[in-house]
């Protein structure tokens, strides 16, 4: 055995050399973004690491981005106009009463393993998506289809009773409960995408959530790209698929998705030339970019509303005057101008203005004087006697900033004692679920472009109505009258009515209308901003700037 | 002090120097430690009288002003809500120092008691108690603390307990070691023969003599506790808004480090300098109380 | 020696068992189960989810079946990533964290040790104050402050090093390693300095000098061994600290390591992942403590003799 002294020296030398080798290494002068632009590879900052790729199991925007490249449904959307475009369905007929859709699938659409994509694939996939045992959190997307809800709740267990039928190999017929005008938009949602039956069944039962079918080596996909590499917490790489029916339209060669939870790090990656596009940008950096590099930042209206929910089952929030007083002392204009850097719009209703031509009512304004009167009427003049309460929000920098500002506003204008508390996502959701909060922050992004996606949240016992709000007339309008309306104007009149009811009772305090905000490298073309922040990767290409 | 000799004459006996006086002299000579002590006293005083001297309200916002660089009106600038940073740093200091001292105190009380009992008792009780400590020592505490905070929400009391629970182990070991060394000395035998109860022996004689390393270790524990709190705050698990601590202020400042560097620099300086001071003082105390330890 | 190792190993088992048990029940007590989600979960879906993950069994039952699986080396499925097992997640993150920890340890031992030795050679002069001052900075500056500062200076202002990632671009391992290792470099610098100072005044060194050995040989052949002993003993706890320090560093630099997985799992209430990581890390720490103790014993002949005596 070597003398310890000599051994130590040798050991140390080896260590040093290893370290140095690890740290050096040839680096080119070209940044990753420049190389990507040259090679047609898009480097995409994608937020949190995705849970998985099974379209019937996962939820979340980052998952959506990746799944959108790998899978396709009946239809697609045009990223400029959000108009419906044919996807796997080449064309479709709609019956006169608007309840029966017949989709004609194109015969050259194939899975990534060469199997043709057939109407039976859709039928089976929807059966799987609705299976109670699978636990698909988005199964309600298919509820407009006859008996879909009953099948999903287990009321019926014979899927043939559900309104989806295979007419022939490439023809699919869908029967709806009501003439749902936005139904085609739902068919561009990934929870309605078909999945490859043989692959799934090769790895377990259809409802096995732990199945390995969606792994890199096993997965079979239907979209414009196929999955090539997935390093956990590192990157996901998808490449253009030659067998895709519209392959000649696809201009990108590959997309690499990076998990970027930390906003500050993501922004630095962008600046360092490692990303073409970021998922988000922190509020503090916005004025800097707007001032110095406005061509790099993209801010656009986004179909979402940021609001505070109020627990109407707990005193003193069960008094509508209290809720209104709170709503009237949030200085939205000031908040938007200062903390939110002027990039969003104040909201006084739950449906974003202009949602497919709908304009919500405005029933109140920032009015501290009137608010104080209301509060006094409710028994708390100048906030005396009003119990101290908490604003709940999920851990995130911007939510905290808004809560801090609003807390101060309520204190200042109403004299009430407010503190703020943050919880992680899961706990936060559980608190809301159990009505274990007083005031809580909430945001809702529309699943499709129609006011209904916001208004149907607040039906009695609605899964996303965690406020205790319940109004039979509201339910009536939203669930029965509006879907049966003759035309859009009639529908919108009914929605307007319903929203008035909602605002009259103020179980929620609207704050602002979302904006999507991203940093985008100028070499990205064909990825226009739109109200759903929707990307159709067939339109995207990279062109170097001169 | 005079002493009667056999011959009945009064003799002057040179005044002895106690351990503490000796240590104090050595400490005074250590410039770094004195700087640390002075700085520490300064900052503690400042934080104590904050409610009376703070120029602005702690939560007073000025949204239109937003974040502004240091100026005459705001010596250390303002944050994005227009809140005065000097005020917030002072109040944050109150919290950070409070957590640091209290959590350390918790660790101190538990550790000293436990270590003294184990050290004095000896034998099987000692063996069992120290085995328990060994087992706890091997646990990945950081992981538990993260888990605890995530599970039970961020209760400041829980924070103290959690942090204190991590730090008492080493304290117990040190005290036990000291007690073991001391208990064989003659003055203990004397005490036993007088008939003092074990409790009195431990409390009145052993612990005071073991205090040296305990004091040193305590002074060095406070900074690591404060760092721990800052670390937890960074992960979002420590002090919650609207309260603030230096750790929280730093973690906020990091986010906007480039646009508003003063939001990071001043709290960062406050924390780092205080930790410096504590460490220098601790080092100085160790050198003063045990001159052999660093070979000066 | 072997008896010593065996005894320590035997001690480790109750520790790990305790870790598993405490973690298991702690996590189950937490509010917010793994399936809370923004989309309203209907009771059927909730029940189906729970059944698949064995959450519908009673707690003691779950605990026992978990232990049984563990004995086979199966950490169970991840709750957050359906289709992935915890084993897979741990083993994808482990090499990264191990590498990060190794380089950080290198930085700590090499730079810290060197600094301390240099300082000890001329105590109370600039050669002493400068490295020790830097060491103090390392100890007092939290990693989440140091990391971003280093990124700002070297990644943005001077643009010589990448700002994030691990293994994606050349040189991206430098900043995270330095950030993580800095604090331990500081401690080790102090330890090695005091260790060296203590040893330098020993008689056997005087003998070596009297023999006519050049000073550098005196230091490297004789002094270092004794002087670095406290450093070796410190390595065990340092390792544990490195592991937890990796949480922050991996988050700041977006490194796909085990620490980041752990933090994500804690926030996501991914029960099995939390349990698996905690158990795994505890076992690692125990092992490393053992290693460090053994190394210390081997280097210190007095301790070695003590063990021989016991056997």
Tab-separated table of N, CA and C in Angstrom, chain C residues 7-112:
chain	number	residue	atom	x	y	z
C	7	UNK	N	-20.471	-2.280	14.362
C	7	UNK	CA	-21.276	-1.687	15.404
C	7	UNK	C	-21.972	-0.426	14.898
C	8	UNK	N	-21.222	0.394	14.191
C	8	UNK	CA	-21.817	1.619	13.677
C	8	UNK	C	-22.922	1.310	12.677
C	9	UNK	N	-22.690	0.312	11.830
C	9	UNK	CA	-23.711	-0.049	10.852
C	9	UNK	C	-24.988	-0.498	11.559
C	10	UNK	N	-24.795	-1.309	12.610
C	10	UNK	CA	-25.960	-1.791	13.337
C	10	UNK	C	-26.729	-0.626	13.940
C	11	UNK	N	-25.996	0.375	14.375
C	11	UNK	CA	-26.641	1.560	14.938
C	11	UNK	C	-27.469	2.285	13.890
C	12	UNK	N	-27.015	2.188	12.651
C	12	UNK	CA	-27.643	2.968	11.591
C	12	UNK	C	-29.063	2.519	11.322
C	13	UNK	N	-29.313	1.217	11.544
C	13	UNK	CA	-30.631	0.697	11.156
C	13	UNK	C	-31.784	1.353	11.915
C	14	UNK	N	-31.707	1.428	13.237
C	14	UNK	CA	-32.831	2.099	13.921
C	14	UNK	C	-32.971	3.548	13.490
C	15	UNK	N	-31.857	4.180	13.174
C	15	UNK	CA	-31.937	5.564	12.722
C	15	UNK	C	-32.778	5.657	11.469
C	16	UNK	N	-32.434	4.824	10.514
C	16	UNK	CA	-33.136	4.906	9.234
C	16	UNK	C	-34.596	4.530	9.396
C	17	UNK	N	-34.834	3.532	10.227
C	17	UNK	CA	-36.215	3.132	10.470
C	17	UNK	C	-37.011	4.278	11.090
C	18	UNK	N	-36.361	4.941	12.043
C	18	UNK	CA	-37.028	6.081	12.672
C	18	UNK	C	-37.315	7.161	11.645
C	19	UNK	N	-36.343	7.403	10.787
C	19	UNK	CA	-36.528	8.421	9.745
C	19	UNK	C	-37.731	8.096	8.884
C	20	UNK	N	-37.800	6.841	8.456
C	20	UNK	CA	-38.909	6.427	7.587
C	20	UNK	C	-40.239	6.633	8.283
C	21	UNK	N	-40.305	6.156	9.533
C	21	UNK	CA	-41.574	6.225	10.248
C	21	UNK	C	-42.026	7.664	10.455
C	22	UNK	N	-41.111	8.475	10.956
C	22	UNK	CA	-41.489	9.865	11.218
C	22	UNK	C	-41.951	10.549	9.938
C	23	UNK	N	-41.154	10.384	8.877
C	23	UNK	CA	-41.513	11.030	7.616
C	23	UNK	C	-42.856	10.551	7.113
C	24	UNK	N	-43.053	9.241	7.188
C	24	UNK	CA	-44.286	8.662	6.692
C	24	UNK	C	-45.506	9.318	7.330
C	25	UNK	N	-45.492	9.383	8.648
C	25	UNK	CA	-46.682	9.910	9.308
C	25	UNK	C	-46.784	11.420	9.199
C	26	UNK	N	-45.634	12.078	9.206
C	26	UNK	CA	-45.631	13.531	9.016
C	26	UNK	C	-46.324	13.916	7.716
C	27	UNK	N	-45.899	13.254	6.645
C	27	UNK	CA	-46.419	13.627	5.337
C	27	UNK	C	-47.899	13.328	5.219
C	28	UNK	N	-48.318	12.204	5.806
C	28	UNK	CA	-49.732	11.866	5.723
C	28	UNK	C	-50.587	12.860	6.493
C	29	UNK	N	-49.973	13.472	7.511
C	29	UNK	CA	-50.742	14.414	8.309
C	29	UNK	C	-50.960	15.724	7.580
C	30	UNK	N	-50.171	15.941	6.541
C	30	UNK	CA	-50.206	17.244	5.893
C	30	UNK	C	-51.536	17.503	5.220
C	31	UNK	N	-51.974	18.755	5.274
C	31	UNK	CA	-53.178	19.103	4.519
C	31	UNK	C	-52.844	19.141	3.032
C	32	UNK	N	-53.840	18.975	2.200
C	32	UNK	CA	-53.564	19.035	0.764
C	32	UNK	C	-52.994	17.733	0.272
C	33	UNK	N	-53.802	16.803	-0.132
C	33	UNK	CA	-53.299	15.535	-0.621
C	33	UNK	C	-52.669	15.705	-1.982
C	34	UNK	N	-52.112	14.648	-2.522
C	34	UNK	CA	-51.397	14.749	-3.790
C	34	UNK	C	-52.295	15.028	-4.977
C	35	UNK	N	-53.588	14.889	-4.812
C	35	UNK	CA	-54.435	15.047	-5.985
C	35	UNK	C	-55.292	16.296	-5.974
C	36	UNK	N	-55.070	17.159	-5.044
C	36	UNK	CA	-55.816	18.410	-5.099
C	36	UNK	C	-55.416	19.118	-6.371
C	37	UNK	N	-56.362	19.599	-7.072
C	37	UNK	CA	-56.017	20.244	-8.333
C	37	UNK	C	-57.040	21.320	-8.619
C	38	UNK	N	-56.720	22.161	-9.526
C	38	UNK	CA	-57.594	23.283	-9.802
C	38	UNK	C	-58.925	22.840	-10.384
C	39	UNK	N	-58.869	21.850	-11.262
C	39	UNK	CA	-60.118	21.364	-11.832
C	39	UNK	C	-60.834	20.578	-10.746
C	40	UNK	N	-62.091	20.802	-10.589
C	40	UNK	CA	-62.818	20.134	-9.512
C	40	UNK	C	-62.746	18.631	-9.675
C	41	UNK	N	-62.405	17.964	-8.590
C	41	UNK	CA	-62.268	16.519	-8.660
C	41	UNK	C	-63.552	15.876	-8.168
C	42	UNK	N	-64.216	15.132	-9.038
C	42	UNK	CA	-65.466	14.501	-8.603
C	42	UNK	C	-65.140	13.343	-7.682
C	43	UNK	N	-66.096	12.959	-6.846
C	43	UNK	CA	-65.827	11.896	-5.871
C	43	UNK	C	-65.368	10.595	-6.521
C	44	UNK	N	-65.940	10.274	-7.681
C	44	UNK	CA	-65.523	9.014	-8.312
C	44	UNK	C	-64.063	9.064	-8.704
C	45	UNK	N	-63.720	10.194	-9.354
C	45	UNK	CA	-62.337	10.337	-9.784
C	45	UNK	C	-61.415	10.279	-8.581
C	46	UNK	N	-61.775	10.969	-7.531
C	46	UNK	CA	-60.965	10.968	-6.307
C	46	UNK	C	-60.802	9.552	-5.797
C	47	UNK	N	-61.907	8.820	-5.764
C	47	UNK	CA	-61.836	7.455	-5.254
C	47	UNK	C	-60.954	6.590	-6.142
C	48	UNK	N	-61.113	6.752	-7.454
C	48	UNK	CA	-60.295	5.957	-8.370
C	48	UNK	C	-58.819	6.253	-8.163
C	49	UNK	N	-58.494	7.528	-8.031
C	49	UNK	CA	-57.102	7.913	-7.816
C	49	UNK	C	-56.564	7.295	-6.538
C	50	UNK	N	-57.356	7.389	-5.491
C	50	UNK	CA	-56.878	6.867	-4.213
C	50	UNK	C	-56.669	5.377	-4.265
C	51	UNK	N	-57.556	4.693	-4.969
C	51	UNK	CA	-57.414	3.245	-5.034
C	51	UNK	C	-56.121	2.859	-5.733
C	52	UNK	N	-55.839	3.553	-6.817
C	52	UNK	CA	-54.635	3.185	-7.564
C	52	UNK	C	-53.373	3.375	-6.754
C	53	UNK	N	-53.402	4.345	-5.865
C	53	UNK	CA	-52.195	4.604	-5.093
C	53	UNK	C	-52.268	4.040	-3.689
C	54	UNK	N	-53.197	3.140	-3.452
C	54	UNK	CA	-53.313	2.506	-2.136
C	54	UNK	C	-53.640	3.468	-1.020
C	55	UNK	N	-54.189	4.628	-1.344
C	55	UNK	CA	-54.478	5.570	-0.281
C	55	UNK	C	-55.766	5.211	0.449
C	56	UNK	N	-56.491	4.219	-0.090
C	56	UNK	CA	-57.740	3.893	0.576
C	56	UNK	C	-57.543	2.880	1.704
C	57	UNK	N	-56.311	2.400	1.834
C	57	UNK	CA	-56.060	1.496	2.955
C	57	UNK	C	-55.860	2.313	4.221
C	58	UNK	N	-55.920	1.633	5.350
C	58	UNK	CA	-55.709	2.351	6.600
C	58	UNK	C	-54.230	2.712	6.708
C	59	UNK	N	-53.936	3.698	7.526
C	59	UNK	CA	-52.560	4.164	7.675
C	59	UNK	C	-51.575	3.077	8.069
C	60	UNK	N	-51.866	2.339	9.109
C	60	UNK	CA	-50.911	1.279	9.472
C	60	UNK	C	-50.678	0.290	8.334
C	61	UNK	N	-51.770	-0.021	7.621
C	61	UNK	CA	-51.631	-0.936	6.487
C	61	UNK	C	-50.697	-0.363	5.430
C	62	UNK	N	-50.926	0.913	5.137
C	62	UNK	CA	-50.078	1.561	4.129
C	62	UNK	C	-48.622	1.520	4.567
C	63	UNK	N	-48.424	1.784	5.852
C	63	UNK	CA	-47.065	1.822	6.381
C	63	UNK	C	-46.375	0.485	6.205
C	64	UNK	N	-47.093	-0.575	6.562
C	64	UNK	CA	-46.497	-1.902	6.468
C	64	UNK	C	-46.212	-2.283	5.027
C	65	UNK	N	-47.172	-1.988	4.141
C	65	UNK	CA	-46.904	-2.376	2.750
C	65	UNK	C	-45.765	-1.558	2.180
C	66	UNK	N	-45.627	-0.313	2.652
C	66	UNK	CA	-44.500	0.483	2.193
C	66	UNK	C	-43.187	-0.137	2.636
C	67	UNK	N	-43.134	-0.566	3.887
C	67	UNK	CA	-41.914	-1.187	4.387
C	67	UNK	C	-41.574	-2.451	3.610
C	68	UNK	N	-42.642	-3.208	3.314
C	68	UNK	CA	-42.409	-4.444	2.571
C	68	UNK	C	-41.791	-4.142	1.208
C	69	UNK	N	-42.365	-3.153	0.533
C	69	UNK	CA	-41.826	-2.770	-0.772
C	69	UNK	C	-40.389	-2.292	-0.644
C	70	UNK	N	-40.144	-1.534	0.404
C	70	UNK	CA	-38.823	-0.967	0.616
C	70	UNK	C	-37.781	-2.064	0.759
C	71	UNK	N	-38.187	-3.134	1.440
C	71	UNK	CA	-37.245	-4.233	1.639
C	71	UNK	C	-36.819	-4.825	0.304
C	72	UNK	N	-37.708	-4.701	-0.664
C	72	UNK	CA	-37.346	-5.214	-1.986
C	72	UNK	C	-36.634	-4.169	-2.809
C	73	UNK	N	-36.432	-2.998	-2.226
C	73	UNK	CA	-35.757	-1.950	-2.970
C	73	UNK	C	-36.683	-1.143	-3.863
C	74	UNK	N	-37.985	-1.258	-3.593
C	74	UNK	CA	-38.936	-0.536	-4.434
C	74	UNK	C	-39.499	0.657	-3.671
C	75	UNK	N	-39.187	1.854	-4.108
C	75	UNK	CA	-39.659	3.035	-3.410
C	75	UNK	C	-41.076	3.435	-3.801
C	76	UNK	N	-41.663	2.724	-4.727
C	76	UNK	CA	-43.039	3.022	-5.075
C	76	UNK	C	-43.162	3.987	-6.244
C	77	UNK	N	-44.403	4.183	-6.697
C	77	UNK	CA	-44.636	5.078	-7.829
C	77	UNK	C	-44.657	6.522	-7.360
C	78	UNK	N	-44.286	7.427	-8.207
C	78	UNK	CA	-44.401	8.831	-7.845
C	78	UNK	C	-45.850	9.249	-7.985
C	79	UNK	N	-46.293	10.104	-7.085
C	79	UNK	CA	-47.675	10.589	-7.195
C	79	UNK	C	-47.767	11.687	-8.242
C	80	UNK	N	-46.700	12.444	-8.344
C	80	UNK	CA	-46.769	13.608	-9.200
C	80	UNK	C	-46.545	13.237	-10.658
C	81	UNK	N	-45.661	12.317	-10.909
C	81	UNK	CA	-45.340	11.921	-12.279
C	81	UNK	C	-45.876	10.525	-12.538
C	82	UNK	N	-47.101	10.436	-13.032
C	82	UNK	CA	-47.674	9.102	-13.228
C	82	UNK	C	-46.843	8.312	-14.216
C	83	UNK	N	-46.615	7.080	-13.915
C	83	UNK	CA	-45.830	6.242	-14.815
C	83	UNK	C	-44.362	6.241	-14.465
C	84	UNK	N	-43.947	7.095	-13.537
C	84	UNK	CA	-42.543	7.068	-13.156
C	84	UNK	C	-42.430	6.579	-11.727
C	85	UNK	N	-41.448	5.763	-11.480
C	85	UNK	CA	-41.274	5.290	-10.120
C	85	UNK	C	-40.311	6.219	-9.407
C	86	UNK	N	-40.405	6.190	-8.089
C	86	UNK	CA	-39.527	7.036	-7.298
C	86	UNK	C	-38.075	6.629	-7.513
C	87	UNK	N	-37.858	5.320	-7.639
C	87	UNK	CA	-36.495	4.844	-7.907
C	87	UNK	C	-35.909	5.587	-9.083
C	88	UNK	N	-36.733	5.650	-10.129
C	88	UNK	CA	-36.250	6.271	-11.365
C	88	UNK	C	-35.917	7.737	-11.135
C	89	UNK	N	-36.792	8.434	-10.414
C	89	UNK	CA	-36.567	9.847	-10.175
C	89	UNK	C	-35.307	10.050	-9.338
C	90	UNK	N	-35.187	9.240	-8.299
C	90	UNK	CA	-34.014	9.383	-7.439
C	90	UNK	C	-32.750	9.129	-8.250
C	91	UNK	N	-32.770	8.077	-9.037
C	91	UNK	CA	-31.536	7.745	-9.750
C	91	UNK	C	-31.271	8.633	-10.952
C	92	UNK	N	-32.258	9.419	-11.346
C	92	UNK	CA	-31.941	10.386	-12.397
C	92	UNK	C	-31.337	11.629	-11.770
C	93	UNK	N	-31.804	11.971	-10.565
C	93	UNK	CA	-31.291	13.167	-9.911
C	93	UNK	C	-30.004	12.932	-9.151
C	94	UNK	N	-29.801	11.703	-8.727
C	94	UNK	CA	-28.670	11.418	-7.854
C	94	UNK	C	-27.301	11.697	-8.481
C	95	UNK	N	-27.036	11.216	-9.672
C	95	UNK	CA	-25.705	11.467	-10.238
C	95	UNK	C	-25.399	12.956	-10.346
C	96	UNK	N	-26.424	13.727	-10.651
C	96	UNK	CA	-26.204	15.167	-10.792
C	96	UNK	C	-25.831	15.782	-9.458
C	97	UNK	N	-26.635	15.466	-8.436
C	97	UNK	CA	-26.354	16.021	-7.119
C	97	UNK	C	-25.022	15.507	-6.588
C	98	UNK	N	-24.751	14.251	-6.882
C	98	UNK	CA	-23.482	13.691	-6.416
C	98	UNK	C	-22.308	14.440	-7.037
C	99	UNK	N	-22.430	14.702	-8.327
C	99	UNK	CA	-21.349	15.411	-9.005
C	99	UNK	C	-21.207	16.822	-8.452
C	100	UNK	N	-22.339	17.473	-8.283
C	100	UNK	CA	-22.328	18.831	-7.733
C	100	UNK	C	-21.693	18.818	-6.350
C	101	UNK	N	-22.140	17.868	-5.523
C	101	UNK	CA	-21.605	17.779	-4.176
C	101	UNK	C	-20.110	17.495	-4.187
C	102	UNK	N	-19.697	16.631	-5.120
C	102	UNK	CA	-18.283	16.281	-5.207
C	102	UNK	C	-17.442	17.501	-5.552
C	103	UNK	N	-17.864	18.240	-6.558
C	103	UNK	CA	-17.090	19.429	-6.921
C	103	UNK	C	-17.111	20.465	-5.813
C	104	UNK	N	-18.275	20.598	-5.176
C	104	UNK	CA	-18.354	21.562	-4.084
C	104	UNK	C	-17.405	21.140	-2.967
C	105	UNK	N	-17.384	19.856	-2.701
C	105	UNK	CA	-16.492	19.335	-1.669
C	105	UNK	C	-15.035	19.598	-2.057
C	106	UNK	N	-14.743	19.426	-3.351
C	106	UNK	CA	-13.402	19.730	-3.844
C	106	UNK	C	-13.042	21.176	-3.562
C	107	UNK	N	-13.946	22.055	-3.967
C	107	UNK	CA	-13.727	23.482	-3.725
C	107	UNK	C	-13.480	23.707	-2.242
C	108	UNK	N	-14.346	23.123	-1.423
C	108	UNK	CA	-14.257	23.342	0.014
C	108	UNK	C	-12.940	22.821	0.564
C	109	UNK	N	-12.626	21.593	0.241
C	109	UNK	CA	-11.436	20.992	0.828
C	109	UNK	C	-10.169	21.611	0.259
C	110	UNK	N	-10.129	21.698	-1.047
C	110	UNK	CA	-8.895	22.146	-1.671
C	110	UNK	C	-8.637	23.618	-1.406
C	111	UNK	N	-9.611	24.434	-1.789
C	111	UNK	CA	-9.406	25.876	-1.609
C	111	UNK	C	-9.403	26.246	-0.134
C	112	UNK	N	-10.389	25.678	0.589
C	112	UNK	CA	-10.455	25.986	2.016
C	112	UNK	C	-9.217	25.505	2.747
